[in-house]
Coordinates of C-alpha atoms and ligand atoms in Angstrom, one line a residue:
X13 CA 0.0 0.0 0.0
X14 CA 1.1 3.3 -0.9
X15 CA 2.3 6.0 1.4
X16 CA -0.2 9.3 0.9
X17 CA 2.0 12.3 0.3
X18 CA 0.4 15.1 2.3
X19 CA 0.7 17.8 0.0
X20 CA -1.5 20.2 2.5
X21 CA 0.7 19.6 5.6
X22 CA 4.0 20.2 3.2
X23 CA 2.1 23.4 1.5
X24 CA 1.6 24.8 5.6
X25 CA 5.5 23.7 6.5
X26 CA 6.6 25.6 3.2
X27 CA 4.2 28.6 3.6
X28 CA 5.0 29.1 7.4
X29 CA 9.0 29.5 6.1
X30 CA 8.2 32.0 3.7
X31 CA 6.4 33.6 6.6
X32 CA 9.3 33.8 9.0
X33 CA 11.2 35.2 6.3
X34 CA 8.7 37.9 4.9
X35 CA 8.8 38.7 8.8
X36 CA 12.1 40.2 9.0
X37 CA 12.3 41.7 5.4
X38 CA 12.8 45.2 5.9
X39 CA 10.0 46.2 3.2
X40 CA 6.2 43.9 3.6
X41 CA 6.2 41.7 -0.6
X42 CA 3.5 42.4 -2.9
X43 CA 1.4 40.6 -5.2
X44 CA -0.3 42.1 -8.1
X45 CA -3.5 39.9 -8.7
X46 CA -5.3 40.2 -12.1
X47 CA -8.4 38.5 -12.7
X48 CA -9.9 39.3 -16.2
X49 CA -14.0 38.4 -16.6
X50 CA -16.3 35.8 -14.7
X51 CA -14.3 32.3 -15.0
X52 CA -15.6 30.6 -11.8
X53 CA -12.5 28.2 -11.4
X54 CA -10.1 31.0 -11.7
X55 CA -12.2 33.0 -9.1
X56 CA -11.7 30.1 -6.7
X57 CA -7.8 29.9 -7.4
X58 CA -7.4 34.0 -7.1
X59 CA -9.7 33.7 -3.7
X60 CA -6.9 31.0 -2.4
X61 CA -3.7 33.1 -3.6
X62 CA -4.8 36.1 -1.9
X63 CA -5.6 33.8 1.5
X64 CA -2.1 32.3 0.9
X65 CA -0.5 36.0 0.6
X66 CA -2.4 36.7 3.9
X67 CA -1.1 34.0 5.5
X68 CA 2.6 34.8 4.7
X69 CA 2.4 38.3 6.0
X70 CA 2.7 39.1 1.7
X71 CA 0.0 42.1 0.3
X72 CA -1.8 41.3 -2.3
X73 CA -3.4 44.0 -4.6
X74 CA -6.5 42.9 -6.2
X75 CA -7.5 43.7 -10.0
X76 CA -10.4 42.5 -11.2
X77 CA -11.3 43.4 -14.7
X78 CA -14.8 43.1 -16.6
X79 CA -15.1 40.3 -19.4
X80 CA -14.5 43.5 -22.1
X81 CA -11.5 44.7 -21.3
X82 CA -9.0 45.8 -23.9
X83 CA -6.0 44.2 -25.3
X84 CA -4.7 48.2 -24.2
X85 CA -6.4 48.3 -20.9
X86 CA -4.8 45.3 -20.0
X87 CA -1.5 46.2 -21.0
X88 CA -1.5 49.5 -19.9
X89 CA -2.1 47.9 -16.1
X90 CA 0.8 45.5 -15.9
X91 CA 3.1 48.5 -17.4
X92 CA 2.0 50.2 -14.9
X93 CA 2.2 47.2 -12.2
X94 CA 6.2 46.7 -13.6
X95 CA 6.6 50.2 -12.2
X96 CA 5.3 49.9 -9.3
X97 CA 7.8 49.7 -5.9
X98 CA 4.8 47.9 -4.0
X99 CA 4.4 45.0 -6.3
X100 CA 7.1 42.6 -6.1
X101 CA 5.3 39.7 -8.6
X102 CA 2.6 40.1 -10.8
X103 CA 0.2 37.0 -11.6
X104 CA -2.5 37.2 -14.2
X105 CA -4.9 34.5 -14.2
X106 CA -5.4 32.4 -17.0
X107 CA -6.8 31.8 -18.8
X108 CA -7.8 34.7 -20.3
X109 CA -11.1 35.6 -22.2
X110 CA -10.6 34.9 -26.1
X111 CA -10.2 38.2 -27.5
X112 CA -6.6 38.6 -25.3
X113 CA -3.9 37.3 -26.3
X114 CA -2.3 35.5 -23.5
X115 CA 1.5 34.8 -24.8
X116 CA 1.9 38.9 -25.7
X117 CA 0.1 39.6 -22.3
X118 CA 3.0 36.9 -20.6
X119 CA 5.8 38.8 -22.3
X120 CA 4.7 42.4 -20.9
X121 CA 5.1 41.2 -17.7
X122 CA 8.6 42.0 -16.5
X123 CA 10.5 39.0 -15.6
X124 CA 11.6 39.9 -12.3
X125 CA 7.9 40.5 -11.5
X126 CA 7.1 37.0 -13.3
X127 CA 6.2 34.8 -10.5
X128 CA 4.5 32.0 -12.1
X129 CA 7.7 31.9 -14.5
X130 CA 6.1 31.6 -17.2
X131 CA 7.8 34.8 -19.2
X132 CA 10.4 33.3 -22.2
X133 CA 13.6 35.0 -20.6
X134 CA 12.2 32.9 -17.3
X135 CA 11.5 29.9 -19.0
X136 CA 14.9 30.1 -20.9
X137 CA 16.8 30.9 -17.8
X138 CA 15.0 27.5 -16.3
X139 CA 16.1 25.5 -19.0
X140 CA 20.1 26.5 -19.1
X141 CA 20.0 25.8 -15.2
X142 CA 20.4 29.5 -13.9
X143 CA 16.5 30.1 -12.8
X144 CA 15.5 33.5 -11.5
X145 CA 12.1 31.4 -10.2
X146 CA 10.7 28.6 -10.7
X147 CA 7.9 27.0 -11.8
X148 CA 4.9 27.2 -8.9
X149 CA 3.4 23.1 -10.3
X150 CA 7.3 21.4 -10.8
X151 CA 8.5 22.9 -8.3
X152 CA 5.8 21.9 -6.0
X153 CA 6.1 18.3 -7.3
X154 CA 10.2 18.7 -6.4
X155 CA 10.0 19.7 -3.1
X156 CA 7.4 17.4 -2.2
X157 CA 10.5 14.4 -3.5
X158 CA 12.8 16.4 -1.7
X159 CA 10.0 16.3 2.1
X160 CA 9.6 12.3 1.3
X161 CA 13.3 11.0 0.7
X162 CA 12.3 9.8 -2.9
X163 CA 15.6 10.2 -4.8
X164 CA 15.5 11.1 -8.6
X165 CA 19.2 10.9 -9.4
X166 CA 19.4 7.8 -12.0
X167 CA 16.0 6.8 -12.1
X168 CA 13.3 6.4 -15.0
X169 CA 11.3 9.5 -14.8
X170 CA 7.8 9.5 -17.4
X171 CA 6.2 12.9 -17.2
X172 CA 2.6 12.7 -18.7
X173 CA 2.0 15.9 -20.5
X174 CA 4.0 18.6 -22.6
X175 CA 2.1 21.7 -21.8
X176 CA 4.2 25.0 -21.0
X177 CA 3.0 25.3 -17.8
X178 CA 3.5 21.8 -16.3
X179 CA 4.8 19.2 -18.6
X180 CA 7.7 20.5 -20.2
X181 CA 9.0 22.5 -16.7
X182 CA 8.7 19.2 -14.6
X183 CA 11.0 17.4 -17.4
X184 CA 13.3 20.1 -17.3
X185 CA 13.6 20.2 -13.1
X186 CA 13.8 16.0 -13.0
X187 CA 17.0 16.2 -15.3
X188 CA 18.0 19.0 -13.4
X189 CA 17.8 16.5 -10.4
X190 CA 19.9 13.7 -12.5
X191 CA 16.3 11.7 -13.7
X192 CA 16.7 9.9 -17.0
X193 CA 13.3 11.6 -17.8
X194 CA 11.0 10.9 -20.8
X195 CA 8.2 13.0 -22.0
X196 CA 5.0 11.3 -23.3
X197 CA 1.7 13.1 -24.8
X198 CA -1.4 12.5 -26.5
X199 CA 0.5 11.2 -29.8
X200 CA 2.8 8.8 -28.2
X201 CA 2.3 5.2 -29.1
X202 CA 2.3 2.3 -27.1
X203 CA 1.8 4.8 -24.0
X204 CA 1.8 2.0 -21.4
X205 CA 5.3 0.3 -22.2
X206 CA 6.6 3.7 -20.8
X207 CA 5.0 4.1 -18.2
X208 CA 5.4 0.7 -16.4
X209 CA 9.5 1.6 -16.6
X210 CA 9.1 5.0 -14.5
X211 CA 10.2 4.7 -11.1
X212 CA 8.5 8.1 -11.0
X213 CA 5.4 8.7 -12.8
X214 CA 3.9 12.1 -13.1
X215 CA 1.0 13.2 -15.0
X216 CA -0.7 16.2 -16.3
X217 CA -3.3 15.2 -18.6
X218 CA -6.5 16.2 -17.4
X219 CA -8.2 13.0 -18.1
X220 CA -10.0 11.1 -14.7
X221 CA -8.6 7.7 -14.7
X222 CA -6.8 7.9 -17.1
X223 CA -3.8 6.0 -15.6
X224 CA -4.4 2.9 -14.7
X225 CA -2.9 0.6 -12.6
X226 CA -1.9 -1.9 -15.5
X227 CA 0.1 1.3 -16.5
X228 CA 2.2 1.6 -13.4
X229 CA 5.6 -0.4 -12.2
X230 CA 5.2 -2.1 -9.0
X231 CA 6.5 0.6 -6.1
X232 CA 6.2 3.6 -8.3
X233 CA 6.5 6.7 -7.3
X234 CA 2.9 8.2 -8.6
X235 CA 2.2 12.2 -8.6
X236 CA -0.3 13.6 -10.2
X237 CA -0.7 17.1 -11.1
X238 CA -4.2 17.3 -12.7
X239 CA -7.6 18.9 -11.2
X240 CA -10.5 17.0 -12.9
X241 CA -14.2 16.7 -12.6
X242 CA -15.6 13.9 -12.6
X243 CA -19.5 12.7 -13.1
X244 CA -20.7 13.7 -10.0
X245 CA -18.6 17.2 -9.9
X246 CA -16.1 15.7 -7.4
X247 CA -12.8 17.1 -7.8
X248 CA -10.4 14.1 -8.6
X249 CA -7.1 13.6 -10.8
X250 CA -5.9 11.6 -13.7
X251 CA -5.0 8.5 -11.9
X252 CA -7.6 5.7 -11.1
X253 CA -6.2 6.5 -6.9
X254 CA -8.1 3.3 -5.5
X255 CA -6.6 1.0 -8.0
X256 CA -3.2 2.6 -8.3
X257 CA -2.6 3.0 -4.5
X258 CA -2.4 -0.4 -3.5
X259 CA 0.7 -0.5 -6.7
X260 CA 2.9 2.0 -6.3
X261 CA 4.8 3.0 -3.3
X262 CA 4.3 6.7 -2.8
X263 CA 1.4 8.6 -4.4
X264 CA -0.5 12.1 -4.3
X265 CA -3.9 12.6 -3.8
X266 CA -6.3 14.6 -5.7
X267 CA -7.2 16.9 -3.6
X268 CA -4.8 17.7 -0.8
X269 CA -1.4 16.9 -3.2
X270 CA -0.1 18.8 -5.7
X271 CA -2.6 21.8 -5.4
X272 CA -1.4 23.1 -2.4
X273 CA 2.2 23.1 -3.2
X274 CA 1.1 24.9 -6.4
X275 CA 0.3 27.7 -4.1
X276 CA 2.8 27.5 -1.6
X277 CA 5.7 27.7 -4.3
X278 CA 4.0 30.6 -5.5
X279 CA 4.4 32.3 -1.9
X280 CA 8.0 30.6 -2.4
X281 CA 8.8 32.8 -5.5
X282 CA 7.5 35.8 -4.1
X283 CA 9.7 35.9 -1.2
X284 CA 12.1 35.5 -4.0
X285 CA 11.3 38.7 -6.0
X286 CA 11.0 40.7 -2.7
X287 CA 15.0 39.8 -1.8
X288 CA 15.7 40.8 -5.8
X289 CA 13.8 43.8 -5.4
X290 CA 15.4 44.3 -1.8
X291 CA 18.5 43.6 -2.9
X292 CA 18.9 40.8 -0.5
X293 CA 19.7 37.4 -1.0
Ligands
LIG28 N1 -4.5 29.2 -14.3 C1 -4.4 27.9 -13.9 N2 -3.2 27.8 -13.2 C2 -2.6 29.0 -13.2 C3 -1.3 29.4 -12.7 O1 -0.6 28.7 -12.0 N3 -1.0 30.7 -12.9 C4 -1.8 31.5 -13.6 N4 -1.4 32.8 -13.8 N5 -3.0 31.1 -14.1 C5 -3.3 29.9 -13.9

């Protein structure tokens, strides 16, 4: 039976040492917010990040913008939001409503402000091993490795997924961390004879039970990243848990696993920009 990775308890451990640090910076962080329309998932997820910048002693500076907002408007606030002292990271929600262009609103974003690291001068920076900040999901996945012992140096690492924001970052950090990692997506053949070789299995599909346990190695490490709906509304991963649990040898719920490290890392990267913009290391 497989030990449950308590993402929560990790995300309060994590969160409470960004705390203690944001307590004896000599100016308070700040986090520039920007919600644009009436998403109702991305409400929920702002709601949390502002609770979680409360919680660290961190501002956070609320912008919520109506559905019809302009390419300009939009721009025009994080200019302004890059020259702001107060606001050490700016995060705007995506996605986006269809009319905005989310890569050229990414880019305006000043990197050192770019706290979900999703800029191309952050993402490049990732990738040559020299990161400014790193990826809130990955890293989250990392550090919870790091909590439970789980080494990654050497071993078979299948990420699930090749999406800028989760898939390709996580490959990058396990062969940062010495994985032999392979990268498998919605066109790979034969999906299952690589994922019964990881020793550490991630995914980010967005598919409920979509891995099975006749896809995972017996005493896998199992982690999974995605926030589903199923049937009924409950909020449940990609990986069949009941099934898969009694396989592998660690594995992270859905919910109460990767989530809350999402959020915590992103606390983690603010504390970051305030020291840049502090001048502090
Ligand atoms: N939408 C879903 N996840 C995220 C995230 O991590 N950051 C931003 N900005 N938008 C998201």
């Amino acid at each position: 039976m497989a030990i449950k990775i308590d993402g929560k308890a990790l995300a309060a451990k994590v969160k409470a040492r960004v705390a203690a640090e944001v307590a004896v910076l000599p100016r308070r962080p700040g986090l520039a917010v920007v919600l644009v329309g009436e998403d109702p998932a991305s409400k929920v997820y702002v709601n949390g990040k502002e609770k979680d910048c409360a919680e660290c002693g961190i501002r956070s500076f609320g912008h919520k913008l109506p559905e019809e907002t302009t390419r300009q408007e939009l721009l025009d606030l994080v200019h302004q939001l890059n020259q702001d002292p107060e606001v050490d990271g700016i995060l705007v929600q995506l996605p986006l409503p269809r009319h905005l262009d989310e890569k050229e609103i990414i880019r305006a974003i000043a990197p050192e402000k770019d706290v979900d690291c999703f800029h191309p001068v952050n993402v490049g920076l990732l990738s040559i091993g020299e990161p400014m900040f790193l990826p809130c999901t990955p890293a989250g996945v990392m550090e919870m490795l790091r909590e439970y012992h789980i080494p990654v140096s050497g071993k078979r690492c299948v990420v699930l997924g090749r999406s800028n924001i989760v898939g390709k970052p996580m490959a990058m950090l396990l062969t940062q961390a010495n994985g032999t990692v392979t990268i498998c997506h919605s066109k790979t053949e034969e999906l299952a004879s690589y994922t019964c070789q990881a020793d550490i299995l991630v995914s980010a599909v967005g598919k409920t039970n979509f891995v099975t346990a006749d896809m995972v190695k017996d005493g896998a490490v199992v982690m999974d990243v995605a926030m589903n709906r199923n049937e009924s509304g409950k909020l449940c991963g990609d990986v069949d848990f009941a099934a898969v649990e009694s396989k592998a040898s660690y594995i992270t719920p859905v919910p109460g696993g990767v989530g809350p490290m999402t959020r915590a890392m992103l606390m983690q990267n603010l504390l970051t920009a305030a020291k840049l913009h502090q001048n502090l290391k």
